[in-house]
Coordinates of C-alpha atoms in Angstrom, one line a residue:
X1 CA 36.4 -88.8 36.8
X2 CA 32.8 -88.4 37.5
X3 CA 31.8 -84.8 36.8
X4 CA 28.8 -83.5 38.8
X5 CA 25.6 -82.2 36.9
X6 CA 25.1 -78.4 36.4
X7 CA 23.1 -76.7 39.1
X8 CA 19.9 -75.5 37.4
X9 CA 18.5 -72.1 38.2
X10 CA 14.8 -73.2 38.2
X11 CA 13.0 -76.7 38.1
X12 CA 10.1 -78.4 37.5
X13 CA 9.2 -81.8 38.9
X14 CA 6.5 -83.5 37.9
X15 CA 4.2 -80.9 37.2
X16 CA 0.4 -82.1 36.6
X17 CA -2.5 -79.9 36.2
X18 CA -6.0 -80.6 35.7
X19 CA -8.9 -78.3 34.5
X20 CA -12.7 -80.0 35.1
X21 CA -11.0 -83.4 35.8
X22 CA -8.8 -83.5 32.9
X23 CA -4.7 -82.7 33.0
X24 CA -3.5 -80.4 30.6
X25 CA -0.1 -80.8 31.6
X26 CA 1.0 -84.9 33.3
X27 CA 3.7 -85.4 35.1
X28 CA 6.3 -83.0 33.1
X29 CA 9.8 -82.3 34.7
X30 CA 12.3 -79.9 33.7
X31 CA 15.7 -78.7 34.5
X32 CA 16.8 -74.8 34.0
X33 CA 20.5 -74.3 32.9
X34 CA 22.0 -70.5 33.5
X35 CA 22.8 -69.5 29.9
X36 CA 21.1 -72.0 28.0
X37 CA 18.1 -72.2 25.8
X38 CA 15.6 -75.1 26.9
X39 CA 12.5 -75.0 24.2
X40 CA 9.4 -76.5 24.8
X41 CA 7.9 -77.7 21.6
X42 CA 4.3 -79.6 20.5
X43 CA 1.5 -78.9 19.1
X44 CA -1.1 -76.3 19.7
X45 CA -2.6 -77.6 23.4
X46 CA 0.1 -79.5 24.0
X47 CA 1.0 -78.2 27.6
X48 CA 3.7 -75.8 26.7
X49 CA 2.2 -72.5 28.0
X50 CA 0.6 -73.8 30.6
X51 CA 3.9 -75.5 31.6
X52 CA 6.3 -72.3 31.0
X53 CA 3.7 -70.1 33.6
X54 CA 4.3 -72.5 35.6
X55 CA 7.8 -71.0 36.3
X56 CA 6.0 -68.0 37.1
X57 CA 3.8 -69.6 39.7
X58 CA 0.7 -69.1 37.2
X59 CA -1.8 -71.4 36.5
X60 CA -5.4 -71.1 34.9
X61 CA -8.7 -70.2 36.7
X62 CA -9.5 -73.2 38.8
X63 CA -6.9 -75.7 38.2
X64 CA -5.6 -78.5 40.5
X65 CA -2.0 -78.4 40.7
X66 CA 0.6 -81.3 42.0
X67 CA 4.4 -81.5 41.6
X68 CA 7.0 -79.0 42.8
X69 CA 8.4 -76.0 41.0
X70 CA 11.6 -74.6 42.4
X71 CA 12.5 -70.5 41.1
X72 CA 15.5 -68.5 41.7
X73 CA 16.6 -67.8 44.2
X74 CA 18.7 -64.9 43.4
X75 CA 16.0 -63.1 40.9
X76 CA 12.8 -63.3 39.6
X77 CA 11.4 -65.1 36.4
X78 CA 10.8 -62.9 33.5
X79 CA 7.9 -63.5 31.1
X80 CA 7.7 -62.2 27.5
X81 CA 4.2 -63.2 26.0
X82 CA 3.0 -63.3 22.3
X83 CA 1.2 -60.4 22.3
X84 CA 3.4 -57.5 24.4
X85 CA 0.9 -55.2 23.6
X86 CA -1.2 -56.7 26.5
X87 CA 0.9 -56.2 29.5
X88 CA 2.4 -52.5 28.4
X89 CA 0.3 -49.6 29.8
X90 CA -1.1 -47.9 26.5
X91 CA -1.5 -44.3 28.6
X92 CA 2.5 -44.5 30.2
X93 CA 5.6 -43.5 27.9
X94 CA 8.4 -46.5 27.5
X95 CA 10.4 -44.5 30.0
X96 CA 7.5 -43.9 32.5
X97 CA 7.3 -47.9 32.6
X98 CA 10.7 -48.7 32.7
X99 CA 12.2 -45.5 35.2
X100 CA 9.4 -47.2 37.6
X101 CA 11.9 -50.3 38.3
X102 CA 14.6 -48.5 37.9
X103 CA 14.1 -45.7 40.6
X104 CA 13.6 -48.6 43.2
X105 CA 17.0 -49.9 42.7
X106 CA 18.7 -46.5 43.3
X107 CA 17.1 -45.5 46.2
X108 CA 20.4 -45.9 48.2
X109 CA 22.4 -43.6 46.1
X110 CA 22.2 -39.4 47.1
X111 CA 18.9 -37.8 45.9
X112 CA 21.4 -35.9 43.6
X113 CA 22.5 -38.9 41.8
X114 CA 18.8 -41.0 41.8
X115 CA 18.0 -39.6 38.4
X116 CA 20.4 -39.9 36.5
X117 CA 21.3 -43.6 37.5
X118 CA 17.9 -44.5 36.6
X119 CA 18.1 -43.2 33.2
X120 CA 21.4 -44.9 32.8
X121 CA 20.1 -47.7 34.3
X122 CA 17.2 -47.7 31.5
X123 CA 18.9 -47.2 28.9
X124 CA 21.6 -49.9 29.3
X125 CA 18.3 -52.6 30.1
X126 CA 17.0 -51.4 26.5
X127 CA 20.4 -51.4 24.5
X128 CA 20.9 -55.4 26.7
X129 CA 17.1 -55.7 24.8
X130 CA 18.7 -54.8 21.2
X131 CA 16.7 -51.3 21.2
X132 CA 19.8 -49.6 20.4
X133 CA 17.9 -45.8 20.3
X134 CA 17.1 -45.8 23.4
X135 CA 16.7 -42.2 23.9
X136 CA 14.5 -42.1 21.4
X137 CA 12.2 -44.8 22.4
X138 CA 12.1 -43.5 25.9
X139 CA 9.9 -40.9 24.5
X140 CA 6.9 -43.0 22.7
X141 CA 3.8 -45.0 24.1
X142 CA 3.5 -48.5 23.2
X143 CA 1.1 -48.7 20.2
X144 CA 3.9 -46.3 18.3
X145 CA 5.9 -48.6 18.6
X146 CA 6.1 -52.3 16.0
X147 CA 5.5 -55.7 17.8
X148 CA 9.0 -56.6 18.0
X149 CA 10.0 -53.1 19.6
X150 CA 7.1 -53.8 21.7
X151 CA 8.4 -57.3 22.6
X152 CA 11.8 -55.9 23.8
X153 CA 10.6 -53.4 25.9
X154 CA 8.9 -56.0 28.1
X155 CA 12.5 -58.0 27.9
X156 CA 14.1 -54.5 29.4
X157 CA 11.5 -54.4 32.3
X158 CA 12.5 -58.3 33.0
X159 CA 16.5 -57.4 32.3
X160 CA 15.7 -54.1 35.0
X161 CA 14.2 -56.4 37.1
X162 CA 17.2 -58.8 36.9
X163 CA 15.7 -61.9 36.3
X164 CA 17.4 -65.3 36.0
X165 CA 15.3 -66.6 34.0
X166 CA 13.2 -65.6 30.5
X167 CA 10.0 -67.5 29.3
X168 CA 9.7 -66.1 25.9
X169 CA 6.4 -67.4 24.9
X170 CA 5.9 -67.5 21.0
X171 CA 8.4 -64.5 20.2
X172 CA 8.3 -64.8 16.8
X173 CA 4.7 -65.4 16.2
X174 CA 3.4 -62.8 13.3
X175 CA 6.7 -62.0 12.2
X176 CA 9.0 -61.6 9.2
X177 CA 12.2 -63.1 8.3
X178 CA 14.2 -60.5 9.2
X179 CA 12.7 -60.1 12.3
X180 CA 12.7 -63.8 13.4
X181 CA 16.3 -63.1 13.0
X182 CA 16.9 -60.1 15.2
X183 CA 14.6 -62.1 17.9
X184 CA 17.3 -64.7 17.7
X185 CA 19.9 -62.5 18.2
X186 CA 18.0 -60.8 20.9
X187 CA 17.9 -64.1 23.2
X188 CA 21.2 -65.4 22.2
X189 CA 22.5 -61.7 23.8
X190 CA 20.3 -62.3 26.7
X191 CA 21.5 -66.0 27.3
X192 CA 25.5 -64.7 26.8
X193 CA 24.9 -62.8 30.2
X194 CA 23.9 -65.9 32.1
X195 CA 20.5 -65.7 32.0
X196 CA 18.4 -69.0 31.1
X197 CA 15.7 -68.8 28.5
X198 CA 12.7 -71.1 28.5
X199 CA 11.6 -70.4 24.8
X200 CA 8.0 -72.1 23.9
X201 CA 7.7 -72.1 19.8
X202 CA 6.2 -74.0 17.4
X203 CA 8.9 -72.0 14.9
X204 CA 11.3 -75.6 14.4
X205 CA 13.4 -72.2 12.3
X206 CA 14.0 -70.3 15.9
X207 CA 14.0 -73.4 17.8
X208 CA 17.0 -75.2 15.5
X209 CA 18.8 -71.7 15.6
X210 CA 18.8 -71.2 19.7
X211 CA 17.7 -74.7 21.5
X212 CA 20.7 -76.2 23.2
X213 CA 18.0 -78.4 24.9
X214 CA 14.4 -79.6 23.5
X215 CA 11.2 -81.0 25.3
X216 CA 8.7 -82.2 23.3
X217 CA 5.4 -82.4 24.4
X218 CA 1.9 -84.3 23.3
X219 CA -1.2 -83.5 25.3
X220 CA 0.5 -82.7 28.0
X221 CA 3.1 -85.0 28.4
X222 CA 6.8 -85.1 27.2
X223 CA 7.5 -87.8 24.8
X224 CA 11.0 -87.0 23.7
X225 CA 13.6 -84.8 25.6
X226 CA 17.6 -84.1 24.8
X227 CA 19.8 -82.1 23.5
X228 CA 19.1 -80.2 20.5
X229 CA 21.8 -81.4 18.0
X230 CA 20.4 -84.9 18.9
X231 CA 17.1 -84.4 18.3
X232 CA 17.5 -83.1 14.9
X233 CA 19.5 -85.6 13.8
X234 CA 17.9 -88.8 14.9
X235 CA 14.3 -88.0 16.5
X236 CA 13.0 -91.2 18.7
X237 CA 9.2 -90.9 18.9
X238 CA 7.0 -90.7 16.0
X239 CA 5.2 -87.6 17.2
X240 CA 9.0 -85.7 17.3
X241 CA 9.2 -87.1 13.4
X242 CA 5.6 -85.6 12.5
X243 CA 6.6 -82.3 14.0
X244 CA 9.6 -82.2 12.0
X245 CA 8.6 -83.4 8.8
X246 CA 8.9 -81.0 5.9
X247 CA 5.9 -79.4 5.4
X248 CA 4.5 -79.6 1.7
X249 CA 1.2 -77.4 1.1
X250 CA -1.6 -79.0 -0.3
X251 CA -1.8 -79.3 -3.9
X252 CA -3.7 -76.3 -5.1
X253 CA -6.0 -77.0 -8.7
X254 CA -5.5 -74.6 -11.7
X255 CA -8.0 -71.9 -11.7
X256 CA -9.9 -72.2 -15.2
X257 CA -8.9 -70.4 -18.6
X258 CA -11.8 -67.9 -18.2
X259 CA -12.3 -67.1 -14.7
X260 CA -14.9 -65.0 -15.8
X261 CA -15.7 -61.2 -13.7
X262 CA -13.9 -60.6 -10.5
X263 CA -16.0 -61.2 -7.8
X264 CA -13.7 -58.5 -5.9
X265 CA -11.6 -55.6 -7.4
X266 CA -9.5 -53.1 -5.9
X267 CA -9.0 -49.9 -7.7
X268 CA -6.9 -46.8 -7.2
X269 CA -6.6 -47.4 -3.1
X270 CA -4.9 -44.5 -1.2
X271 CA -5.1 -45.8 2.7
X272 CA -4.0 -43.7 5.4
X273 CA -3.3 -43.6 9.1
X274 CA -3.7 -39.9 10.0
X275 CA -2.1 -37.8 7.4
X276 CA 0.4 -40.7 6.8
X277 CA 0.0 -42.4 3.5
X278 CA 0.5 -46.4 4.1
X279 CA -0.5 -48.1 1.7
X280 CA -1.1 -47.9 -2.4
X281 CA -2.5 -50.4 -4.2
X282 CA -3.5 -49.2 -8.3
X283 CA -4.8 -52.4 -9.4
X284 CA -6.0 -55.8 -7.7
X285 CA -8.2 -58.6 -8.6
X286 CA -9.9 -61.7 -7.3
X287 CA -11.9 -64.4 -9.1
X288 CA -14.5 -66.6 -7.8
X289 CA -12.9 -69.8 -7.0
X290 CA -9.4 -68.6 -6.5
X291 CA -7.7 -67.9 -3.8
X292 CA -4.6 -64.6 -3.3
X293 CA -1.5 -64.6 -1.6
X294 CA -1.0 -60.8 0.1
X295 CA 2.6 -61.6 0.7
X296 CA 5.8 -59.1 2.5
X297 CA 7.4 -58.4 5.5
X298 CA 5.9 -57.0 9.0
X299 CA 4.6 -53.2 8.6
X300 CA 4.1 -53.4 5.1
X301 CA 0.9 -52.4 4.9
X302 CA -0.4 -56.3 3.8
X303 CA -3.4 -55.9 7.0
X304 CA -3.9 -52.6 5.7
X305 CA -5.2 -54.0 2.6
X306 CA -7.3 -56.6 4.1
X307 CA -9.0 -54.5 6.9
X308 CA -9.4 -52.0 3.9
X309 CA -11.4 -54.8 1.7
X310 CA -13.4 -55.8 4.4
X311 CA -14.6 -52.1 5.5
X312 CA -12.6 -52.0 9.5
X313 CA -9.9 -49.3 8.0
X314 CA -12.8 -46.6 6.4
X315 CA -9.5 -43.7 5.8
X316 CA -9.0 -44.3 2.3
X317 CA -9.5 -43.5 -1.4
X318 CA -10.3 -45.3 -4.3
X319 CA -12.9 -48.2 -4.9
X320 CA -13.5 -51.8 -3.6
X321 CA -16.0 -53.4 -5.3
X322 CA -17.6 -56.6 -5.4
X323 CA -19.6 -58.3 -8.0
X324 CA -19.0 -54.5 -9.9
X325 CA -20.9 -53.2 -7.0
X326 CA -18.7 -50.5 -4.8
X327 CA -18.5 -52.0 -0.9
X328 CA -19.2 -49.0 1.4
X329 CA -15.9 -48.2 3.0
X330 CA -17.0 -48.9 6.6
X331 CA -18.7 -52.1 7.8
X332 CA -21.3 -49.8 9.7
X333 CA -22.9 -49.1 6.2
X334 CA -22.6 -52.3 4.8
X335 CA -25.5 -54.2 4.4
X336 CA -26.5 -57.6 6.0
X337 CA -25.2 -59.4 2.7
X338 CA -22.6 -57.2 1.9
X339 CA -21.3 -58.3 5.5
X340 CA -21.7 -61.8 4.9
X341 CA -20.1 -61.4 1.4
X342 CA -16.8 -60.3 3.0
X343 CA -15.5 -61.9 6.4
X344 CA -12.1 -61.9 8.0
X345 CA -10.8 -64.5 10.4
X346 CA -7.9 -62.9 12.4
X347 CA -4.7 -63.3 13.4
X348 CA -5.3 -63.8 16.8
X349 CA -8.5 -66.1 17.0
X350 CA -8.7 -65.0 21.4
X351 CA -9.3 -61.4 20.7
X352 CA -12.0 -62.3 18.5
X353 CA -14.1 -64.1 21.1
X354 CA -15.9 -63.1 23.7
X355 CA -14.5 -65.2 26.4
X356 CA -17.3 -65.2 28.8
X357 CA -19.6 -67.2 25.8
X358 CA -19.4 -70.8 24.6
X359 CA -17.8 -71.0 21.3
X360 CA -20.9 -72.6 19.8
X361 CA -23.0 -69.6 21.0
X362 CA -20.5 -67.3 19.1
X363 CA -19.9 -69.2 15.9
X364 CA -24.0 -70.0 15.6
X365 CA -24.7 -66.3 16.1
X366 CA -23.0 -65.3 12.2
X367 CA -26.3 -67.4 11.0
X368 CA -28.6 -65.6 12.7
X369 CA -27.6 -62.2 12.8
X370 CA -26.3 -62.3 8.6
X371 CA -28.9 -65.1 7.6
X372 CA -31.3 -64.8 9.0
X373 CA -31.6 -67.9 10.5
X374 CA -33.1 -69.1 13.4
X375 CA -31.4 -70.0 16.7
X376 CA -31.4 -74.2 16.7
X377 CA -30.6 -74.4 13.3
X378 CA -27.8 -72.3 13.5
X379 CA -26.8 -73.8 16.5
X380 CA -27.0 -77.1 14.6
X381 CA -25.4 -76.1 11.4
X382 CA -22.6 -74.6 13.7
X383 CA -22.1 -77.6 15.3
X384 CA -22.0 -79.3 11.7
X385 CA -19.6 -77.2 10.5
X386 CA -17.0 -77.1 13.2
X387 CA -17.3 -81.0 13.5
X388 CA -16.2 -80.8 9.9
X389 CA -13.4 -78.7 10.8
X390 CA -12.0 -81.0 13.2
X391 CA -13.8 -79.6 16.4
X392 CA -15.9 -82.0 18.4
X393 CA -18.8 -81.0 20.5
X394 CA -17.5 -81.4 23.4
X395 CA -15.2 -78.6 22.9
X396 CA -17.6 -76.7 21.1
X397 CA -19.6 -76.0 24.1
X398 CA -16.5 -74.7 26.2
X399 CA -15.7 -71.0 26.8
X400 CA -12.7 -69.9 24.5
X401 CA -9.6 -69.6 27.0
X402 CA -10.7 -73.9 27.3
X403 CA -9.4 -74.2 23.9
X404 CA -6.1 -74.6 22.2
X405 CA -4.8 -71.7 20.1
X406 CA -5.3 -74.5 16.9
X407 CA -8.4 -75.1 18.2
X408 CA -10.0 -71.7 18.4
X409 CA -8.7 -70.6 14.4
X410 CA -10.6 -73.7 13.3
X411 CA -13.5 -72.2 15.6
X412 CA -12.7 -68.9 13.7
X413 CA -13.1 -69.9 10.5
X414 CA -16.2 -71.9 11.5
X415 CA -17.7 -68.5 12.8
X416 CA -17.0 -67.0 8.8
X417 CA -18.2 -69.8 7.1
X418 CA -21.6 -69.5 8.6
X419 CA -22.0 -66.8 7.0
X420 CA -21.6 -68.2 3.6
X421 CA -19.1 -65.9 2.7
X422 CA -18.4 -65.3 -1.3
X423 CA -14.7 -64.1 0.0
X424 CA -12.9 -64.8 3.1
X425 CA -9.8 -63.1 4.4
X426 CA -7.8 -64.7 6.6
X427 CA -4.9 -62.8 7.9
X428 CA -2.1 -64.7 9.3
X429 CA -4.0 -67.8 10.3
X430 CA -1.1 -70.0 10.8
X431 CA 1.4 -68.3 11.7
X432 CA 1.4 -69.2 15.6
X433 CA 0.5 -73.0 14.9
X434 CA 2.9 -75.9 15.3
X435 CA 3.9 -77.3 11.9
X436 CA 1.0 -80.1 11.9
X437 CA -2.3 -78.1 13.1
X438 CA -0.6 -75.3 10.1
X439 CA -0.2 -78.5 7.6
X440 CA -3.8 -79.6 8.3
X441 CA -5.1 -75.9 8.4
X442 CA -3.8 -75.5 4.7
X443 CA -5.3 -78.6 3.5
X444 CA -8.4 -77.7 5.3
X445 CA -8.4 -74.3 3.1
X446 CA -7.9 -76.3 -0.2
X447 CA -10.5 -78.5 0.5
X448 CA -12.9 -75.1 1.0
X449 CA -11.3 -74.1 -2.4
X450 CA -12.2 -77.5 -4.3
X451 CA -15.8 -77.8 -2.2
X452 CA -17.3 -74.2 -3.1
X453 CA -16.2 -73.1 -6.8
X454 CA -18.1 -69.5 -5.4
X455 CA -15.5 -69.3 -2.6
X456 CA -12.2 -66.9 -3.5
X457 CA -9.6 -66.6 -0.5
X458 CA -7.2 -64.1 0.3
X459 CA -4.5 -64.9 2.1
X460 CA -2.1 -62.5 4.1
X461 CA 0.3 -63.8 4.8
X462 CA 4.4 -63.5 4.9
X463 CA 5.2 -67.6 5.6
X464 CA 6.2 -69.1 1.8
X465 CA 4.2 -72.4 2.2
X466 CA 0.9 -70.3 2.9
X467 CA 1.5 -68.3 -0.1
X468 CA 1.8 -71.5 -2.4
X469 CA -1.9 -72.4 -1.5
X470 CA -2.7 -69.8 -3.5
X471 CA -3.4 -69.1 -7.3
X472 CA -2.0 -66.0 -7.4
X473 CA 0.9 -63.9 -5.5
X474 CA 0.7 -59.8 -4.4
X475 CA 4.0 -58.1 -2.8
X476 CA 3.6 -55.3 -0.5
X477 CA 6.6 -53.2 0.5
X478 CA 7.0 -50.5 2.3
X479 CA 3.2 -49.8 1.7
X480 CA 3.4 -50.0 -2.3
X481 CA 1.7 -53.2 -4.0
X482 CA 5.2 -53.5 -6.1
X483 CA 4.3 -56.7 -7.8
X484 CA 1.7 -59.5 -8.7
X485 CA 1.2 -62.6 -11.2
X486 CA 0.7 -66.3 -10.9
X487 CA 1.9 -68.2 -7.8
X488 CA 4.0 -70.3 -10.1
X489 CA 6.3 -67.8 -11.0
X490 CA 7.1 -67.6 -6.8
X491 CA 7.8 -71.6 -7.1
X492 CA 10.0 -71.1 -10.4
X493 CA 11.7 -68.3 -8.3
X494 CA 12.2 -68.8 -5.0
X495 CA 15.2 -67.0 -3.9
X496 CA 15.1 -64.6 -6.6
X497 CA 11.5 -63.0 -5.7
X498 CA 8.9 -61.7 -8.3
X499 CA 10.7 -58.0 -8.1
X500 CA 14.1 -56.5 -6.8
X501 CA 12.2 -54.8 -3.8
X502 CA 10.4 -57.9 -3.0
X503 CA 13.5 -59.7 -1.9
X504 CA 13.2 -58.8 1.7
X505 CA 9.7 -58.8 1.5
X506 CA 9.4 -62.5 0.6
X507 CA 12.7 -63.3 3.2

């Protein structure tokens, strides 16, 4: 007996979408199953957001769309970006945002009655969310509240709002083990009540642990589609096999027997947020030529450190000092070379930019303004340098919301290396980047290593490949630098971590 295919809550049929002539996503089609995970994988500018919005009836600024996209009927689409922090009112209280939705859907119940349904109402979307302490969270504004709390609060508003269907894009983007794993238990609750997820990840970890369906997508088109299980096991297209290769990290060169003076040293560093104490760290150094893993879990003070080192959190105690010299504890009062000295790529590469400039402006503008030097040859040695960093012209001279999330880091780092920086910070570079743009990211940082002997890195990081890059290992917990030594003692070790309260710390 023939059995009829499952009716899909939303589709896409082939979907294309150009931007100044060129598609970004070509000819994709996709089927949404009610209670099912469908994950949309590639590499950074690969389609996949651009596809997932789609769902929402978004597109970018100007685009030329074709194809048909079909949504619920029965309920809207819910959306749960990488960074919740950006569609949460910072001036409204969790329960202000939520009771919002929620007092619309009471409306036919006796005045009496309205406000306490809503409550109710908001409380079960947050406990549905796996945010437990509801009452309590009512009460806070966003920014007191972590990313992943964040993160669920904008999956209550789409739960309130009874959506069908969830595009989580990135969820677990910045994160530690241990919350990676509550994220997965988060969607695999969500998915149990019927709802469809459309997860977009370049996280194989999440994807392997919640895909019962996998689209794989290559500059804008899907190569390889099918069930998960399948997929893993016996992958059809060589891009699918390069995206699921193991990643090794680039062989990293012993640091010499004398390293000679740090060129940076950290020394009896109280930080604080407020009156809160968050972060203590006795006794760190960094030699020229070497590069430091700053390794633990979310909130455990790891950004702390690096904003302290490169003067943008000024509320502390104790000493940074480079070449011997103590660094001024805000950049404000840093000098022009004591600001090239020290620069910090971040996390997220878009918040960095000003998107109304071409990248090449932006990047070129570190020469002049911490060199000194003058506009074309900035321009050209910026040019120079992101060619070398796997950035063409072409896209050099685009506005930043043009490029790929991959492509904007490199862009990033281009911007500190203008400066001729003697250390650079880069805080979770590659920890929203699809396993080959990470892979070619790393080796692009051990090249820098084995190019400039006066270069020293430090990393932040709390993904275990990153940290093997480096020459050396630090573990923050719960705001205490609890351990550090040699990298290789984290390779001899893994799964018995360099101290008993780095365990969670290094998942």
């Amino acid at each position: 007996m023939k059995h009829e295919p499952e009716a899909a809550v939303a589709e896409i049929r082939d979907l294309r979408v150009e931007i100044d002539g060129r598609a970004i996503v070509d000819g994709v089609n996709l089927r949404v199953l009610p209670g099912r995970v469908t994950a949309l994988v590639g590499a950074s500018g690969s389609g996949k957001t651009t596809t997932g919005l789609a769902l929402l009836g978004e597109y970018p600024p100007g685009a030329e769309v074709s194809g048909e996209v079909l949504r619920p009927s029965d309920g809207p689409v819910g959306y749960v970006p990488q960074h919740p922090a950006a569609v949460l009112n910072p001036a409204r209280r969790v329960g202000a945002l939520l009771t919002d939705i929620a007092r619309a859907q009471v409306r036919d119940l006796p005045r009496s009655e309205r406000r306490a349904a809503a409550r109710a109402r908001v409380l079960r979307a947050l406990s549905d969310a796996q945010l437990p302490d509801g009452a309590a969270m009512v009460r806070r504004h966003p920014h007191q509240l972590s990313g992943g709390q964040q993160q669920r609060v904008v999956l209550a508003q789409a739960l309130l709002l009874g959506a069908r269907v969830i595009v989580a894009d990135e969820p677990t983007t910045g994160q530690d083990v241990l919350t990676k794993s509550a994220i997965v238990e988060q969607l695999a609750a969500v998915t149990a009540r019927g709802i469809a997820v459309v997860l977009l990840s370049h996280d194989l970890d999440v994807v392997r642990a919640l895909a019962d369906d996998v689209l794989v997508l290559r500059a804008g088109r899907v190569v390889e589609s099918g069930p998960a299980e399948r997929l893993w096991r016996a992958p059809r297209h060589e891009w699918t096999r390069r995206l699921l290769a193991d990643q090794r990290p680039a062989p990293r060169d012993e640091p010499a027997a004398d390293p000679g003076p740090p060129v940076l040293r950290v020394r009896d560093l109280t930080a604080r947020h407020g009156r809160t104490t968050v972060l203590r760290a006795p006794d760190l150094t960094l030699h020229p030529g070497t590069s430091l893993a700053v390794v633990g879990r979310s909130g455990s003070g790891k950004t702390t450190l690096a904003r302290c080192l490169a003067g943008l959190h000024r509320d502390h105690d104790g000493e940074i000092l480079l070449d011997g010299t103590p660094l001024p504890r805000s950049l404000r009062h840093r000098s022009p070379a004591q600001l090239a000295a020290v620069q910090y790529v971040f996390q997220d590469p878009r918040a960095a930019f000003d998107e109304y400039r071409p990248v090449l402006d932006q990047v070129a503008r570190t020469a002049v303004r911490l060199r000194g030097t003058d506009t074309a040859a900035a321009r050209a040695e910026a040019l120079d340098t992101l060619a070398r960093l796997g950035l063409p012209p072409e896209s050099a001279h685009r506005l930043p919301d043009r490029l790929s999330g991959g492509e904007l880091q490199r862009a990033a780092l281009a911007r500190a290396l203008l400066a001729r920086p003697r250390v650079l910070i880069c805080d979770e570079i590659t920890s929203g980047l699809d396993t080959v743009t990470r892979r070619g990211l790393l080796d692009l940082l051990a090249g820098l290593l084995r190019d400039r002997d006066d270069l020293s890195l430090v990393l932040i990081t709390h993904d275990l490949d990153t940290a093997r890059l480096a020459h050396r290992v630090a573990v923050v917990d719960a705001g205490e630098l609890v351990e550090q030594g040699p990298a290789h003692r984290l390779d001899q070790r893994i799964g018995k971590p360099l101290a008993p309260r780095a365990r969670s710390s290094l998942g």
